[in-house]
PDB file of C-alpha atoms in Angstrom:
ATOM      1  CA  GLU K   1       0.000   0.000   0.000  1.00  0.00           C
ATOM      2  CA  ASP K   2       1.269   3.465  -0.907  1.00  0.00           C
ATOM      3  CA  GLN K   3       2.308   5.444   2.144  1.00  0.00           C
ATOM      4  CA  VAL K   4       3.718   8.896   2.924  1.00  0.00           C
ATOM      5  CA  THR K   5       5.137   9.874   6.337  1.00  0.00           C
ATOM      6  CA  GLN K   6       6.257  13.387   7.154  1.00  0.00           C
ATOM      7  CA  SER K   7       8.379  14.560  10.055  1.00  0.00           C
ATOM      8  CA  PRO K   8       8.417  16.478  12.243  1.00  0.00           C
ATOM      9  CA  GLU K   9       4.700  17.160  12.681  1.00  0.00           C
ATOM     10  CA  ALA K  10       5.512  20.702  13.766  1.00  0.00           C
ATOM     11  CA  LEU K  11       8.644  22.816  13.577  1.00  0.00           C
ATOM     12  CA  ARG K  12       9.311  26.184  15.166  1.00  0.00           C
ATOM     13  CA  LEU K  13      12.192  28.256  13.850  1.00  0.00           C
ATOM     14  CA  GLN K  14      13.589  31.684  14.463  1.00  0.00           C
ATOM     15  CA  GLU K  15      13.818  33.925  11.449  1.00  0.00           C
ATOM     16  CA  GLY K  16      17.048  33.082   9.630  1.00  0.00           C
ATOM     17  CA  GLU K  17      17.391  29.641  11.245  1.00  0.00           C
ATOM     18  CA  SER K  18      17.726  27.096   8.424  1.00  0.00           C
ATOM     19  CA  SER K  19      16.278  23.592   8.732  1.00  0.00           C
ATOM     20  CA  SER K  20      14.850  20.652   6.788  1.00  0.00           C
ATOM     21  CA  LEU K  21      11.532  18.821   6.582  1.00  0.00           C
ATOM     22  CA  ASN K  22      11.434  15.111   5.830  1.00  0.00           C
ATOM     23  CA  CYS K  23       9.071  13.035   3.697  1.00  0.00           C
ATOM     24  CA  SER K  24       9.481   9.239   3.651  1.00  0.00           C
ATOM     25  CA  TYR K  25       7.480   7.265   1.136  1.00  0.00           C
ATOM     26  CA  THR K  26       6.571   3.732   0.118  1.00  0.00           C
ATOM     27  CA  VAL K  27       5.252   3.095  -3.378  1.00  0.00           C
ATOM     28  CA  SER K  28       5.421   0.246  -5.880  1.00  0.00           C
ATOM     29  CA  GLY K  29       7.079   2.573  -8.352  1.00  0.00           C
ATOM     30  CA  LEU K  30       7.481   6.307  -7.945  1.00  0.00           C
ATOM     31  CA  ARG K  31       6.072   8.333 -10.802  1.00  0.00           C
ATOM     32  CA  GLY K  32       6.519  11.614  -8.977  1.00  0.00           C
ATOM     33  CA  LEU K  33       6.916  13.226  -5.570  1.00  0.00           C
ATOM     34  CA  PHE K  34       5.262  16.570  -4.968  1.00  0.00           C
ATOM     35  CA  TRP K  35       5.525  19.333  -2.397  1.00  0.00           C
ATOM     36  CA  TYR K  36       2.656  21.654  -1.586  1.00  0.00           C
ATOM     37  CA  ARG K  37       2.257  24.574   0.794  1.00  0.00           C
ATOM     38  CA  GLN K  38      -1.009  25.123   2.678  1.00  0.00           C
ATOM     39  CA  ASP K  39      -1.851  28.338   4.502  1.00  0.00           C
ATOM     40  CA  PRO K  40      -4.561  28.349   7.201  1.00  0.00           C
ATOM     41  CA  GLY K  41      -8.040  28.417   5.701  1.00  0.00           C
ATOM     42  CA  LYS K  42      -6.707  27.896   2.169  1.00  0.00           C
ATOM     43  CA  GLY K  43      -6.255  25.048  -0.248  1.00  0.00           C
ATOM     44  CA  PRO K  44      -2.823  23.519  -0.895  1.00  0.00           C
ATOM     45  CA  GLU K  45      -0.605  25.363  -3.367  1.00  0.00           C
ATOM     46  CA  PHE K  46       1.786  23.459  -5.611  1.00  0.00           C
ATOM     47  CA  LEU K  47       5.523  24.010  -5.081  1.00  0.00           C
ATOM     48  CA  PHE K  48       7.622  21.278  -6.755  1.00  0.00           C
ATOM     49  CA  THR K  49       7.606  18.007  -8.632  1.00  0.00           C
ATOM     50  CA  LEU K  50      10.546  15.579  -8.362  1.00  0.00           C
ATOM     51  CA  TYR K  51      10.737  12.513 -10.571  1.00  0.00           C
ATOM     52  CA  SER K  52      13.970  10.665  -9.881  1.00  0.00           C
ATOM     53  CA  ALA K  53      16.573  10.150  -7.163  1.00  0.00           C
ATOM     54  CA  GLY K  54      19.199  12.864  -7.153  1.00  0.00           C
ATOM     55  CA  GLU K  55      16.893  15.479  -8.580  1.00  0.00           C
ATOM     56  CA  GLU K  56      16.716  18.895  -6.902  1.00  0.00           C
ATOM     57  CA  LYS K  57      14.364  21.847  -7.370  1.00  0.00           C
ATOM     58  CA  GLU K  58      14.660  25.339  -5.893  1.00  0.00           C
ATOM     59  CA  LYS K  59      12.300  28.221  -5.368  1.00  0.00           C
ATOM     60  CA  GLU K  60      13.387  31.263  -3.375  1.00  0.00           C
ATOM     61  CA  ARG K  61      14.389  29.979   0.098  1.00  0.00           C
ATOM     62  CA  LEU K  62      13.130  26.439  -0.555  1.00  0.00           C
ATOM     63  CA  LYS K  63      15.031  23.529  -2.043  1.00  0.00           C
ATOM     64  CA  ALA K  64      13.555  20.058  -2.504  1.00  0.00           C
ATOM     65  CA  THR K  65      15.703  16.955  -2.914  1.00  0.00           C
ATOM     66  CA  LEU K  66      14.833  13.318  -3.598  1.00  0.00           C
ATOM     67  CA  THR K  67      16.364   9.933  -2.801  1.00  0.00           C
ATOM     68  CA  LYS K  68      14.922   6.481  -3.423  1.00  0.00           C
ATOM     69  CA  LYS K  69      13.192   6.444  -0.047  1.00  0.00           C
ATOM     70  CA  GLU K  70      12.678  10.032   1.012  1.00  0.00           C
ATOM     71  CA  SER K  71      12.567  13.678   0.116  1.00  0.00           C
ATOM     72  CA  PHE K  72      13.761  16.713   2.016  1.00  0.00           C
ATOM     73  CA  LEU K  73      12.496  20.251   1.856  1.00  0.00           C
ATOM     74  CA  HIS K  74      15.341  22.509   2.920  1.00  0.00           C
ATOM     75  CA  ILE K  75      14.450  25.981   4.103  1.00  0.00           C
ATOM     76  CA  THR K  76      17.324  28.448   4.084  1.00  0.00           C
ATOM     77  CA  ALA K  77      17.160  31.592   6.224  1.00  0.00           C
ATOM     78  CA  PRO K  78      13.364  31.382   6.604  1.00  0.00           C
ATOM     79  CA  LYS K  79      11.148  34.424   7.038  1.00  0.00           C
ATOM     80  CA  PRO K  80       7.852  34.678   8.936  1.00  0.00           C
ATOM     81  CA  GLU K  81       5.974  34.539   5.618  1.00  0.00           C
ATOM     82  CA  ASP K  82       7.285  31.000   5.126  1.00  0.00           C
ATOM     83  CA  SER K  83       5.053  29.885   8.011  1.00  0.00           C
ATOM     84  CA  ALA K  84       2.589  27.327   6.648  1.00  0.00           C
ATOM     85  CA  THR K  85       1.918  23.613   6.554  1.00  0.00           C
ATOM     86  CA  TYR K  86       4.061  21.822   3.988  1.00  0.00           C
ATOM     87  CA  LEU K  87       2.519  18.732   2.423  1.00  0.00           C
ATOM     88  CA  CYS K  88       4.315  15.956   0.588  1.00  0.00           C
ATOM     89  CA  ALA K  89       2.511  13.692  -1.897  1.00  0.00           C
ATOM     90  CA  VAL K  90       3.441  10.791  -4.160  1.00  0.00           C
ATOM     91  CA  GLN K  91       2.008   9.286  -7.299  1.00  0.00           C
ATOM     92  CA  ASP K  92       2.383   5.573  -7.964  1.00  0.00           C
ATOM     93  CA  TYR K  93       3.673   4.690 -11.433  1.00  0.00           C
ATOM     94  CA  TYR K  94       1.879   1.348 -11.455  1.00  0.00           C
ATOM     95  CA  GLY K  95      -1.502   2.821 -10.718  1.00  0.00           C
ATOM     96  CA  GLY K  96      -1.691   2.257  -6.986  1.00  0.00           C
ATOM     97  CA  SER K  97      -4.429   4.373  -5.449  1.00  0.00           C
ATOM     98  CA  GLN K  98      -5.837   4.610  -8.957  1.00  0.00           C
ATOM     99  CA  GLY K  99      -3.007   6.914  -9.946  1.00  0.00           C
ATOM    100  CA  ASN K 100      -4.122   9.653  -7.609  1.00  0.00           C
ATOM    101  CA  LEU K 101      -1.837  11.683  -5.382  1.00  0.00           C
ATOM    102  CA  ILE K 102      -1.378  10.296  -1.874  1.00  0.00           C
ATOM    103  CA  PHE K 103      -0.628  12.988   0.706  1.00  0.00           C
ATOM    104  CA  GLY K 104       1.240  12.899   3.992  1.00  0.00           C
ATOM    105  CA  LYS K 105      -0.135  14.621   7.082  1.00  0.00           C
ATOM    106  CA  GLY K 106       2.147  17.600   6.647  1.00  0.00           C
ATOM    107  CA  THR K 107       4.668  19.548   8.704  1.00  0.00           C
ATOM    108  CA  LYS K 108       3.419  22.747  10.288  1.00  0.00           C
ATOM    109  CA  LEU K 109       6.212  25.313  10.122  1.00  0.00           C
ATOM    110  CA  SER K 110       6.197  28.422  12.290  1.00  0.00           C
ATOM    111  CA  VAL K 111       8.879  31.064  11.783  1.00  0.00           C
ATOM    112  CA  LYS K 112       9.165  33.690  14.516  1.00  0.00           C
ATOM    113  CA  PRO K 113      10.649  37.135  13.848  1.00  0.00           C
TER     114      PRO K 113
ATOM    115  CA  ASP H   1     -10.197  35.715 -11.206  1.00  0.00           C
ATOM    116  CA  THR H   2     -10.377  32.555  -9.066  1.00  0.00           C
ATOM    117  CA  ALA H   3      -9.114  29.418 -10.803  1.00  0.00           C
ATOM    118  CA  VAL H   4     -11.006  26.847  -8.697  1.00  0.00           C
ATOM    119  CA  SER H   5     -13.968  28.100  -6.727  1.00  0.00           C
ATOM    120  CA  GLN H   6     -16.137  26.243  -4.257  1.00  0.00           C
ATOM    121  CA  THR H   7     -19.408  27.188  -2.611  1.00  0.00           C
ATOM    122  CA  PRO H   8     -20.369  27.394   0.128  1.00  0.00           C
ATOM    123  CA  LYS H   9     -17.213  28.092   2.147  1.00  0.00           C
ATOM    124  CA  TYR H  10     -18.976  27.128   5.371  1.00  0.00           C
ATOM    125  CA  LEU H  11     -21.883  24.735   5.827  1.00  0.00           C
ATOM    126  CA  VAL H  12     -23.523  23.845   9.135  1.00  0.00           C
ATOM    127  CA  THR H  13     -26.313  21.274   9.090  1.00  0.00           C
ATOM    128  CA  GLN H  14     -28.094  18.618  11.091  1.00  0.00           C
ATOM    129  CA  MET H  15     -27.477  14.887  11.011  1.00  0.00           C
ATOM    130  CA  GLY H  16     -29.596  13.112   8.423  1.00  0.00           C
ATOM    131  CA  ASN H  17     -29.827  16.064   6.046  1.00  0.00           C
ATOM    132  CA  ASP H  18     -28.740  16.043   2.411  1.00  0.00           C
ATOM    133  CA  LYS H  19     -26.358  18.744   1.191  1.00  0.00           C
ATOM    134  CA  SER H  20     -24.344  19.723  -1.855  1.00  0.00           C
ATOM    135  CA  ILE H  21     -21.070  21.540  -2.417  1.00  0.00           C
ATOM    136  CA  LYS H  22     -20.429  23.120  -5.799  1.00  0.00           C
ATOM    137  CA  CYS H  23     -17.103  23.428  -7.597  1.00  0.00           C
ATOM    138  CA  GLU H  24     -16.142  25.234 -10.754  1.00  0.00           C
ATOM    139  CA  GLN H  25     -12.780  25.614 -12.496  1.00  0.00           C
ATOM    140  CA  ASN H  26     -11.920  28.097 -15.230  1.00  0.00           C
ATOM    141  CA  LEU H  27      -8.520  26.640 -16.111  1.00  0.00           C
ATOM    142  CA  GLY H  28      -9.710  24.466 -18.976  1.00  0.00           C
ATOM    143  CA  HIS H  29      -8.539  21.340 -17.137  1.00  0.00           C
ATOM    144  CA  ASP H  30     -10.010  17.984 -18.022  1.00  0.00           C
ATOM    145  CA  THR H  31      -9.781  16.310 -14.619  1.00  0.00           C
ATOM    146  CA  MET H  32     -11.376  17.309 -11.321  1.00  0.00           C
ATOM    147  CA  TYR H  33     -11.127  15.883  -7.835  1.00  0.00           C
ATOM    148  CA  TRP H  34     -12.682  15.939  -4.421  1.00  0.00           C
ATOM    149  CA  TYR H  35     -10.449  15.589  -1.379  1.00  0.00           C
ATOM    150  CA  LYS H  36     -11.452  15.378   2.286  1.00  0.00           C
ATOM    151  CA  GLN H  37      -9.271  16.905   5.007  1.00  0.00           C
ATOM    152  CA  ASP H  38     -10.192  15.660   8.459  1.00  0.00           C
ATOM    153  CA  SER H  39      -9.528  17.197  11.870  1.00  0.00           C
ATOM    154  CA  LYS H  40      -5.997  15.756  11.837  1.00  0.00           C
ATOM    155  CA  LYS H  41      -5.329  17.622   8.586  1.00  0.00           C
ATOM    156  CA  PHE H  42      -4.983  14.388   6.610  1.00  0.00           C
ATOM    157  CA  LEU H  43      -5.872  15.061   2.961  1.00  0.00           C
ATOM    158  CA  LYS H  44      -7.511  12.016   1.341  1.00  0.00           C
ATOM    159  CA  ILE H  45      -8.719  11.510  -2.211  1.00  0.00           C
ATOM    160  CA  MET H  46     -12.436  10.828  -2.544  1.00  0.00           C
ATOM    161  CA  PHE H  47     -13.035  10.990  -6.284  1.00  0.00           C
ATOM    162  CA  SER H  48     -11.248  11.825  -9.465  1.00  0.00           C
ATOM    163  CA  TYR H  49     -13.221  12.457 -12.633  1.00  0.00           C
ATOM    164  CA  ASN H  50     -12.777  13.438 -16.218  1.00  0.00           C
ATOM    165  CA  ASN H  51     -15.252  13.175 -19.053  1.00  0.00           C
ATOM    166  CA  LYS H  52     -14.328   9.564 -19.601  1.00  0.00           C
ATOM    167  CA  GLU H  53     -13.746   8.049 -16.224  1.00  0.00           C
ATOM    168  CA  LEU H  54     -14.955   8.326 -12.635  1.00  0.00           C
ATOM    169  CA  ILE H  55     -12.626   6.826 -10.071  1.00  0.00           C
ATOM    170  CA  ILE H  56     -14.058   6.349  -6.609  1.00  0.00           C
ATOM    171  CA  ASN H  57     -11.921   5.703  -3.565  1.00  0.00           C
ATOM    172  CA  GLU H  58     -13.281   2.439  -2.209  1.00  0.00           C
ATOM    173  CA  THR H  59     -13.373   3.800   1.337  1.00  0.00           C
ATOM    174  CA  VAL H  60     -15.883   6.532   0.443  1.00  0.00           C
ATOM    175  CA  PRO H  61     -19.449   5.691   1.541  1.00  0.00           C
ATOM    176  CA  ASN H  62     -22.022   5.574  -1.236  1.00  0.00           C
ATOM    177  CA  ARG H  63     -23.833   8.447   0.497  1.00  0.00           C
ATOM    178  CA  PHE H  64     -21.294  10.614  -1.311  1.00  0.00           C
ATOM    179  CA  SER H  65     -21.748  11.130  -5.024  1.00  0.00           C
ATOM    180  CA  PRO H  66     -20.053  13.452  -7.505  1.00  0.00           C
ATOM    181  CA  LYS H  67     -22.068  14.986 -10.304  1.00  0.00           C
ATOM    182  CA  SER H  68     -20.541  16.752 -13.268  1.00  0.00           C
ATOM    183  CA  PRO H  69     -22.906  18.756 -15.470  1.00  0.00           C
ATOM    184  CA  ASP H  70     -19.980  19.743 -17.702  1.00  0.00           C
ATOM    185  CA  LYS H  71     -16.195  19.681 -17.887  1.00  0.00           C
ATOM    186  CA  ALA H  72     -15.781  22.788 -15.714  1.00  0.00           C
ATOM    187  CA  HIS H  73     -17.968  21.660 -12.827  1.00  0.00           C
ATOM    188  CA  LEU H  74     -17.848  18.823 -10.316  1.00  0.00           C
ATOM    189  CA  ASN H  75     -20.374  19.026  -7.519  1.00  0.00           C
ATOM    190  CA  LEU H  76     -20.413  16.857  -4.410  1.00  0.00           C
ATOM    191  CA  HIS H  77     -23.715  15.537  -3.065  1.00  0.00           C
ATOM    192  CA  ILE H  78     -23.920  14.028   0.380  1.00  0.00           C
ATOM    193  CA  ASN H  79     -26.997  12.154   1.584  1.00  0.00           C
ATOM    194  CA  SER H  80     -27.981  11.331   5.150  1.00  0.00           C
ATOM    195  CA  LEU H  81     -25.180  13.313   6.741  1.00  0.00           C
ATOM    196  CA  GLU H  82     -23.396  11.810   9.755  1.00  0.00           C
ATOM    197  CA  LEU H  83     -21.289  13.413  12.481  1.00  0.00           C
ATOM    198  CA  GLY H  84     -18.155  11.841  11.014  1.00  0.00           C
ATOM    199  CA  ASP H  85     -18.682  13.699   7.758  1.00  0.00           C
ATOM    200  CA  SER H  86     -17.585  16.917   9.449  1.00  0.00           C
ATOM    201  CA  ALA H  87     -14.405  17.991   7.661  1.00  0.00           C
ATOM    202  CA  VAL H  88     -13.055  20.404   5.089  1.00  0.00           C
ATOM    203  CA  TYR H  89     -13.762  19.311   1.535  1.00  0.00           C
ATOM    204  CA  PHE H  90     -11.432  20.494  -1.216  1.00  0.00           C
ATOM    205  CA  CYS H  91     -12.101  20.527  -4.898  1.00  0.00           C
ATOM    206  CA  ALA H  92      -9.110  20.438  -7.248  1.00  0.00           C
ATOM    207  CA  SER H  93      -8.365  20.234 -10.941  1.00  0.00           C
ATOM    208  CA  SER H  94      -5.486  19.233 -13.189  1.00  0.00           C
ATOM    209  CA  GLN H  95      -4.686  18.639 -16.810  1.00  0.00           C
ATOM    210  CA  GLY H  96      -4.772  14.864 -17.044  1.00  0.00           C
ATOM    211  CA  ARG H  97      -4.745  12.430 -14.144  1.00  0.00           C
ATOM    212  CA  ARG H  98      -2.428   9.478 -14.525  1.00  0.00           C
ATOM    213  CA  ARG H  99       0.000  11.458 -16.666  1.00  0.00           C
ATOM    214  CA  ASN H 100      -0.257  14.883 -15.099  1.00  0.00           C
ATOM    215  CA  THR H 101       2.704  16.663 -13.543  1.00  0.00           C
ATOM    216  CA  GLY H 102       1.210  16.381 -10.065  1.00  0.00           C
ATOM    217  CA  GLU H 103       0.272  20.037 -10.137  1.00  0.00           C
ATOM    218  CA  LEU H 104      -3.232  20.158  -8.792  1.00  0.00           C
ATOM    219  CA  PHE H 105      -5.024  23.467  -8.385  1.00  0.00           C
ATOM    220  CA  PHE H 106      -7.115  23.492  -5.239  1.00  0.00           C
ATOM    221  CA  GLY H 107     -10.089  25.542  -4.214  1.00  0.00           C
ATOM    222  CA  GLU H 108     -10.176  27.240  -0.824  1.00  0.00           C
ATOM    223  CA  GLY H 109     -12.196  24.469   0.769  1.00  0.00           C
ATOM    224  CA  SER H 110     -15.702  24.046   2.163  1.00  0.00           C
ATOM    225  CA  ARG H 111     -15.905  23.460   5.902  1.00  0.00           C
ATOM    226  CA  LEU H 112     -18.807  21.136   6.685  1.00  0.00           C
ATOM    227  CA  THR H 113     -20.019  20.846  10.271  1.00  0.00           C
ATOM    228  CA  VAL H 114     -22.648  18.232  11.077  1.00  0.00           C
ATOM    229  CA  LEU H 115     -24.488  18.721  14.374  1.00  0.00           C
TER     230      LEU H 115
END
């Protein structure tokens, strides 16, 4: 069964304090791994897609990396506006979960000024 | 101009009632979805639908039914509401399903509270 586990559940950082969020996954075959950001009271917003181990994507202070078992979302010198819940999702190449995205429970990031 | 819009944003109702949530997308996408986010913030797929294929998550009770009058709309009907149906329901769309890039566009959610 496809599975996505994110850690930590919550992370509090001071502004400028870099850190990483983890996403571990289990799928029959990984078609893609996706990162989303969700603000309170809003729907998730797409950030990145990663397809193969070793791949990296960057956007402003965020960098996503992928290995065969997990992905990391690195946040460099975060600002208060980076506070949000970050969701990881996977898509199974062999059609597990009918090809739909399977989401983890998310990491709630709080960045204090 | 909102890409994926859902109405209502908040819905409070009694157990046993029937209710609907509407969703519209103006992105020209061919696939739409309904996701449920429970109190633990776990986002779970309920349905995915394009004009050829409806895929239902087997764990979804048959009290829930999607109805699509056209490609831009996917409404969610819920019969005989139960307390456990209380959650935030998100509509989303994408271009393609099995072969999409994983970029789903979500609405802002509809918070359903069943009393």
